[in-house]
Coordinates of C-alpha atoms in Angstrom, one line a residue:
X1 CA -3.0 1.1 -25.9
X2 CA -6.2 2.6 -24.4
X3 CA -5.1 2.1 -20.8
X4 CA -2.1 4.4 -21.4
X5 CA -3.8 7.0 -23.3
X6 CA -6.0 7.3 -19.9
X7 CA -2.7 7.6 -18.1
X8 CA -1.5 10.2 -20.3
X9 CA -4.5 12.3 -20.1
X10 CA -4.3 12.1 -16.2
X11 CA -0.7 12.5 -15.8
X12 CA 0.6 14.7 -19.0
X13 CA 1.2 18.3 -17.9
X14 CA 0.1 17.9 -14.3
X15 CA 1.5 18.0 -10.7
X16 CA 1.8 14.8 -9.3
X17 CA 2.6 13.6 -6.0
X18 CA 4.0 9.9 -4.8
X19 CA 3.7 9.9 -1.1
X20 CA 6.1 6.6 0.1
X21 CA 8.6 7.4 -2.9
X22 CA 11.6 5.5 -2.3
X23 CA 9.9 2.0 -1.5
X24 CA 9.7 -0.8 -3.7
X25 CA 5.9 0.5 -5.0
X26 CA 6.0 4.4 -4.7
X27 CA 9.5 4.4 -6.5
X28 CA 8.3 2.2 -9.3
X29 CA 5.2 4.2 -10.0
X30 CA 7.7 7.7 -9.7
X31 CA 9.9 5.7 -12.6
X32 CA 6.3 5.3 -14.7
X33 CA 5.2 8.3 -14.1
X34 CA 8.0 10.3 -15.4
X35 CA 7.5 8.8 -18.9
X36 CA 3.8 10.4 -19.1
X37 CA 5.5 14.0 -18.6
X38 CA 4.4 15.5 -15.9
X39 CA 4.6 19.3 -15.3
X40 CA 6.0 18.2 -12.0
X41 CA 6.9 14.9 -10.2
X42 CA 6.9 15.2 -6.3
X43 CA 8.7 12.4 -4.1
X44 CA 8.1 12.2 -0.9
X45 CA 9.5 9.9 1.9
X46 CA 10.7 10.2 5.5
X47 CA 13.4 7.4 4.8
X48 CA 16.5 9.7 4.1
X49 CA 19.1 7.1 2.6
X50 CA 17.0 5.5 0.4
X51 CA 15.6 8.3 -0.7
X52 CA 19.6 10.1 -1.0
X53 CA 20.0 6.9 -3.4
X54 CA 16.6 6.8 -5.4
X55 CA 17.6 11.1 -6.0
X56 CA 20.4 10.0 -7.6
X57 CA 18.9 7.0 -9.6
X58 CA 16.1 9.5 -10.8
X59 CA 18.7 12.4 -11.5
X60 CA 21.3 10.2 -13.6
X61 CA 18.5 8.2 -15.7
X62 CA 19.1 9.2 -19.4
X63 CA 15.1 8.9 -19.9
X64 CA 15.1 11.9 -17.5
X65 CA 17.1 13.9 -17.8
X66 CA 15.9 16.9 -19.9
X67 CA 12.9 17.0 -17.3
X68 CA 15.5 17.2 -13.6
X69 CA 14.0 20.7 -13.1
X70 CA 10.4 18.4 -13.0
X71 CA 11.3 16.3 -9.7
X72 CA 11.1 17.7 -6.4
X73 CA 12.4 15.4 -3.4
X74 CA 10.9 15.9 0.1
X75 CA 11.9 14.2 3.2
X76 CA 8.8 14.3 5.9
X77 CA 6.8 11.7 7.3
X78 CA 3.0 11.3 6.3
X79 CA 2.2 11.4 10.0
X80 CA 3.3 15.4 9.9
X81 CA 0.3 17.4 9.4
X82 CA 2.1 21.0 9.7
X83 CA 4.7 19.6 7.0
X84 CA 2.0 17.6 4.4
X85 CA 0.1 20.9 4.5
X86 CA 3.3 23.2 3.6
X87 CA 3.9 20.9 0.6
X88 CA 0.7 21.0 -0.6
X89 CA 0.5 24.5 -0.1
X90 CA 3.9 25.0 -2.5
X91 CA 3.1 22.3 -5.1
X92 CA -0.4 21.8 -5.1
X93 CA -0.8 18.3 -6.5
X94 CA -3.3 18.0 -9.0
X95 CA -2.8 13.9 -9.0
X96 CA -1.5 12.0 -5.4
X97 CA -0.5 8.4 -5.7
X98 CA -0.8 7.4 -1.6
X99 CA 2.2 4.4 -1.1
X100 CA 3.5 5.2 1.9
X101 CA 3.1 2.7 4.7
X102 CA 4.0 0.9 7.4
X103 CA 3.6 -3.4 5.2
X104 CA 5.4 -5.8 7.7
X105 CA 2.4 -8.1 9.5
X106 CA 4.8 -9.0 12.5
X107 CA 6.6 -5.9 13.2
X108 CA 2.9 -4.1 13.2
X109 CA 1.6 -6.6 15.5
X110 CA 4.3 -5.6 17.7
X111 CA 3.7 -1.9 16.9
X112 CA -0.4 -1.3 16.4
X113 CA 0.1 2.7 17.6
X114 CA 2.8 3.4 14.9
X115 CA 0.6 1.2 12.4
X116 CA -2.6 3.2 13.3
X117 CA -0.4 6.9 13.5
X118 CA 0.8 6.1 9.9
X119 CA -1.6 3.5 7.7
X120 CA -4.6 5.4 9.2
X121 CA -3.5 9.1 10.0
X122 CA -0.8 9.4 7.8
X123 CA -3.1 8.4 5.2
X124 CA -5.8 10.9 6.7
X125 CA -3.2 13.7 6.6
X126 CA -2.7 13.3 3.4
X127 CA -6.3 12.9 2.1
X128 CA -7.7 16.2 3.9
X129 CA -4.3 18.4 2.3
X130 CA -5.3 16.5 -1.4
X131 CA -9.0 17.9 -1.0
X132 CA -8.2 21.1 1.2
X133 CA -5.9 22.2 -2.1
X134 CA -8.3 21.0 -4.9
X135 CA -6.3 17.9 -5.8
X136 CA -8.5 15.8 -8.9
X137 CA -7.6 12.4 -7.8
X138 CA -6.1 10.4 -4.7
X139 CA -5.3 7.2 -5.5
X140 CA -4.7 4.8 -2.5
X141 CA -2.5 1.9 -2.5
X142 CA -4.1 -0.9 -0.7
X143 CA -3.4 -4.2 0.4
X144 CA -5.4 -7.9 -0.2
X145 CA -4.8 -7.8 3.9
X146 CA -7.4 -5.5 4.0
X147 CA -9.7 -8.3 3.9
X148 CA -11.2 -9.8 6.3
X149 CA -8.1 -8.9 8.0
X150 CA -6.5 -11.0 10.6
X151 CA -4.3 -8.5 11.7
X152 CA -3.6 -4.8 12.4
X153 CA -1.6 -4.0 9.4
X154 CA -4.1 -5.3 7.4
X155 CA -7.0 -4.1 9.6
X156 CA -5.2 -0.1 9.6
X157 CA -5.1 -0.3 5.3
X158 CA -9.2 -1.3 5.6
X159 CA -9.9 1.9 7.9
X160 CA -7.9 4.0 5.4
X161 CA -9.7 2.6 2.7
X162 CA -13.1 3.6 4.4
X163 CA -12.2 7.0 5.9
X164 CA -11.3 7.8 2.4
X165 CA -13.9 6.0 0.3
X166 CA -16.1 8.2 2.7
X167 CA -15.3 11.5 1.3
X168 CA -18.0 13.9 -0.1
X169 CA -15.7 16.7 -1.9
X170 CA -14.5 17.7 -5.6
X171 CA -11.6 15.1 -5.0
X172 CA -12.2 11.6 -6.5
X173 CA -11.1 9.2 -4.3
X174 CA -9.8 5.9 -6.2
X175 CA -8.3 2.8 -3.8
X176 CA -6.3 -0.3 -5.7
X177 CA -5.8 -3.6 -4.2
X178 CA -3.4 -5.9 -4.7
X179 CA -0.9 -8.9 -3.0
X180 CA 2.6 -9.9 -3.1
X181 CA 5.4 -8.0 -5.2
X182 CA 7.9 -10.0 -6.6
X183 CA 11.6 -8.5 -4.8
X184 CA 10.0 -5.5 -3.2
X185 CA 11.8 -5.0 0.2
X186 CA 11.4 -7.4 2.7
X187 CA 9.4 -10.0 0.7
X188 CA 10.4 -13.4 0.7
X189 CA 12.6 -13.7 -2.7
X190 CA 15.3 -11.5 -1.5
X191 CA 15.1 -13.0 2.1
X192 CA 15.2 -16.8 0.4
X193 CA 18.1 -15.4 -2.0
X194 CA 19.9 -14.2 1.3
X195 CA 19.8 -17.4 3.5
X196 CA 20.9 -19.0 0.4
X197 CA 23.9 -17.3 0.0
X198 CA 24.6 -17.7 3.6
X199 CA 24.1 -21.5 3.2
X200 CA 20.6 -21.7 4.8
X201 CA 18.4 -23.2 6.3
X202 CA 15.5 -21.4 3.8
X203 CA 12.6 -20.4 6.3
X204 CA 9.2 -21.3 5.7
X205 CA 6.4 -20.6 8.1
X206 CA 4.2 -22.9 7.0
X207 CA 3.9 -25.6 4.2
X208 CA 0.5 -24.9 3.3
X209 CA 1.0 -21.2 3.1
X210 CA 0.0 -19.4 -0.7
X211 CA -0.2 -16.3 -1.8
X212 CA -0.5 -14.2 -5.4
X213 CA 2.6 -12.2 -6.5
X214 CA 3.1 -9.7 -9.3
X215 CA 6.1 -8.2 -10.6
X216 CA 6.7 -4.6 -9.2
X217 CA 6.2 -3.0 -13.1
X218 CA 3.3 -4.7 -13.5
X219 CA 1.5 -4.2 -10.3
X220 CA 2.7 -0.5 -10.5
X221 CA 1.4 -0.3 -14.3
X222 CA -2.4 -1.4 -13.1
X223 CA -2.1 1.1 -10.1
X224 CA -1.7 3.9 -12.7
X225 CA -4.4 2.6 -15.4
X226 CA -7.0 1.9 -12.2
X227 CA -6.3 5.3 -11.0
X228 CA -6.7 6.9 -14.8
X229 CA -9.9 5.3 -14.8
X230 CA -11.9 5.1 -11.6
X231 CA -14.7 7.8 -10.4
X232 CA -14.9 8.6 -6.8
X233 CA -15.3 5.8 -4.3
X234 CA -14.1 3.1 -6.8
X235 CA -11.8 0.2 -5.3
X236 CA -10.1 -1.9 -8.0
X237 CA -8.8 -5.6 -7.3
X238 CA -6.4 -6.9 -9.5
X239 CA -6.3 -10.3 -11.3
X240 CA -2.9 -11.7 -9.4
X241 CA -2.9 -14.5 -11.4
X242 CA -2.3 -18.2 -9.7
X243 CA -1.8 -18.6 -6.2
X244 CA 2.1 -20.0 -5.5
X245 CA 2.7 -22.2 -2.6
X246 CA 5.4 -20.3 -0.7
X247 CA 7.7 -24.2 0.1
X248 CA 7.5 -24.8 -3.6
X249 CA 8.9 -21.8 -4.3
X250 CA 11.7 -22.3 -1.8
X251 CA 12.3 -25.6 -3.3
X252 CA 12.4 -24.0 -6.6
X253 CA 15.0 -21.5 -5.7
X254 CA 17.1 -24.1 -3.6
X255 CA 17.3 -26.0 -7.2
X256 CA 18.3 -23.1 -9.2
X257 CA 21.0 -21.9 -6.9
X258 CA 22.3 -25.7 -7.5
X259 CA 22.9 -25.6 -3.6
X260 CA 20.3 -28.7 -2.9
X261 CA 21.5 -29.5 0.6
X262 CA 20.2 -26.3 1.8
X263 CA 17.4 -27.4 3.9
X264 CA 14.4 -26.1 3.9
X265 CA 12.6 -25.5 7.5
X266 CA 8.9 -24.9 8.3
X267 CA 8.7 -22.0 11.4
X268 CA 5.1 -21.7 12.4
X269 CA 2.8 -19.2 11.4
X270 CA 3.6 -15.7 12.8
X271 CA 1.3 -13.2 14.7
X272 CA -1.2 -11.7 12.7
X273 CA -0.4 -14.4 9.5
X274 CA -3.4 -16.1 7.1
X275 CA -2.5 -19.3 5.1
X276 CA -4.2 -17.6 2.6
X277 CA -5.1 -14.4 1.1
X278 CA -8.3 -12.8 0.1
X279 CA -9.0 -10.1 -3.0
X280 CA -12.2 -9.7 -2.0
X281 CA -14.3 -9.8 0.9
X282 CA -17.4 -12.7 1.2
X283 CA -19.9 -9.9 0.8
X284 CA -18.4 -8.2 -2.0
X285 CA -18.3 -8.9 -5.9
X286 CA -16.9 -7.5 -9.1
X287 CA -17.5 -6.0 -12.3
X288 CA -15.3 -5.9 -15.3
X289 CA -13.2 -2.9 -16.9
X290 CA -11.9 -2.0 -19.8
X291 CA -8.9 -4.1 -18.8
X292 CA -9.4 -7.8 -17.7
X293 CA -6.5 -8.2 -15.1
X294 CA -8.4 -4.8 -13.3
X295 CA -11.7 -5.2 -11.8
X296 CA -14.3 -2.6 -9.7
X297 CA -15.0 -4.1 -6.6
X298 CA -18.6 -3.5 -4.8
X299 CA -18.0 -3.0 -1.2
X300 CA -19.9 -1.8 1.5
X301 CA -20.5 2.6 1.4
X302 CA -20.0 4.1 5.1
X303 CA -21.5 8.0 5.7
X304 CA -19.2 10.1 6.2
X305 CA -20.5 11.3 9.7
X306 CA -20.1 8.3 10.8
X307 CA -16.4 7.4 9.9
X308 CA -15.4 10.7 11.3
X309 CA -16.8 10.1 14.5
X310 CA -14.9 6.4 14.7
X311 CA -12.1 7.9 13.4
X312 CA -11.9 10.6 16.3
X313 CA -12.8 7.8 18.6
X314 CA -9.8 5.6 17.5
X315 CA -7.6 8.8 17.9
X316 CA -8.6 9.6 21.3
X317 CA -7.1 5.6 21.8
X318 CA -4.0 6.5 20.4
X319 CA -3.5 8.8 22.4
X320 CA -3.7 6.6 25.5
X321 CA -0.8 4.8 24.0
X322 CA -2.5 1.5 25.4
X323 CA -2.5 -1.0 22.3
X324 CA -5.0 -3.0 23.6
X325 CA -8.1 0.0 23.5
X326 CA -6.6 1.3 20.0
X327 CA -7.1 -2.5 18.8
X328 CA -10.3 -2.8 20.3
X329 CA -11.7 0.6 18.9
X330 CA -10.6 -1.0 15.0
X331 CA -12.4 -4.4 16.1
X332 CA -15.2 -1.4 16.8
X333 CA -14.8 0.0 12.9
X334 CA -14.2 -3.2 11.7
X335 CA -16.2 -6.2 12.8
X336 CA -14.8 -8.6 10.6
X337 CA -11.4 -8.1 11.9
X338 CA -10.2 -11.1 14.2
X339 CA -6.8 -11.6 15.0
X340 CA -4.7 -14.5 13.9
X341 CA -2.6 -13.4 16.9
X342 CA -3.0 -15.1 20.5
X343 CA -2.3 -11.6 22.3
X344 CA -5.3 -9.7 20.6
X345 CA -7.8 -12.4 19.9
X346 CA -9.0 -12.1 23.3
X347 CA -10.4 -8.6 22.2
X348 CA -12.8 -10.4 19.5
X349 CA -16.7 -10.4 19.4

């Protein structure tokens, strides 16, 4: 009960913005946040049908609707500086909950300079608007590919994580960390569901691939109570619970859909792919909270000099439009960074 009174006092009678509000995470926490009363809910997303159809989920749910003149719905991309500052200038979010971003490991191999324009400026963007208009909190939705990262997805989510742990203002600056969803978009229950239904095969890319899921409530629950609870420059890791080996939970749904012939196929590991995801860096530890399934990470502090200077360096590389210098300049930020992909690896120390 404590963790929601926490959310109720940060929520309860405040503007609040969800940035990334009609995926599988940002419209989850939107649902949650509504039942803590806000003085205003804002959603924001630059994907226009699923946002047309989470508008009229959110305007037709009986929980809501004595509170429709509380929810605001803004199409705009993160990466839209003119645009982030205009809403913040009309809404003035006291409370931002940053989901939006780009998640899919291959296509982001495939795409580093949309990756870098969104996970890392879009992030930025939003960030300088949240302390430029005197928001309390930012709260940043991370990824357990931030780690060690062995890709650019995960490597853009680490340089957002430090260009905003790096912030010296009035805004407190709170990152969570978590893995898999269980049926978020794109992940592999719905994808195994699908080439069920089509009569396989079920695609696997490797046998000896794990990784942690969580249900979308829960996960979104502990994003909320994290975010009630951490001071500036916290990051919180989240206790995902046992590790599930991706085949067996193939053959598992192969059983259950009674449709045992299906065969099950292993692929090959795809650009940018670990067998195995990491919480927490080797260097860093953590330290209980109030909750056990969250826990404060310690993690290496950068100045914030320093990070903007990077930062401006891996911009100027952008700009260039040549993926192999914006890679290299995040290798730069990010030592620890080496590609599980044979077309960047080249660029490692």
């Amino acid at each position: 009960m404590l963790g929601k009174e926490n959310v109720q006092r940060e929520i309860k009678d405040k503007v609040v913005l969800v940035t990334g509000a009609a995926g599988s995470i940002g419209s989850e926490i939107c649902r949650q946040v509504m039942h803590y009363e806000p003085k205003m809910l804002i959603m924001l997303d630059q994907a226009e049908s699923p946002m047309y159809d989470f508008q009229f989920e959110m305007n037709n749910n009986p929980d809501f609707k004595e509170m429709k003149d509380r929810m605001a719905f803004v199409i705009t991309n993160v990466k839209d500086l003119r645009r982030i500052e205009e809403v913040f200038a009309q809404y003035k979010p006291q409370v931002v909950y940053h989901a939006a971003a780009y998640k899919h490991v291959p296509f982001m191999e495939e795409n580093a300079y949309e990756a870098v324009y969104v996970n890392v400026f879009g992030t930025k963007n939003v960030a300088d608007m949240a302390m430029k208009y005197g928001a309390e909190k930012f709260v940043m939705i991370s990824t357990d590919k931030a780690v060690n990262p062995t890709n650019v997805m995960g490597a853009t989510k680490r340089i957002a994580e430090i260009y905003t742990q790096s912030r010296n203002s009035g805004t407190k600056f709170v990152t969570t960390r978590f893995g898999n969803v269980l049926g978020s978009n794109g992940s592999v229950v719905p994808l195994f569901r699908k080439q069920i239904e089509q009569g396989g095969p079920i695609t696997v890319t490797d046998k000896r691939i794990i990784r942690f899921f969580m249900t979308i409530p829960e996960a979104c629950s502990l994003v909320l109570e994290a975010g009630s609870i951490g001071e500036d420059d916290d990051i919180f890791v989240f206790d995902m619970g046992e590790p599930v080996k991706i085949w067996d939970l193939a053959e598992r749904m192969r059983q259950l859909s009674g449709k045992t012939e299906i065969e099950i196929v292993e692929t090959g590991l795809r650009p940018g792919e670990k067998l195995y995801e990491e919480l927490l860096a080797t260097k860093e530890n953590t330290m209980p909270t109030e909750n056990e399934k969250i826990m404060r990470a310690k993690v290496r502090q950068y100045e914030e000099h320093y990070v903007n200077k990077v930062i401006e360096v891996l911009y100027d590389q952008l700009l260039t439009l040549d993926e192999f210098k914006i890679v290299g300049q995040m290798k730069n930020i990010i030592p620890e960074f080496k590609s599980n992909n044979s077309v960047f690896s080249k660029l490692d120390k």
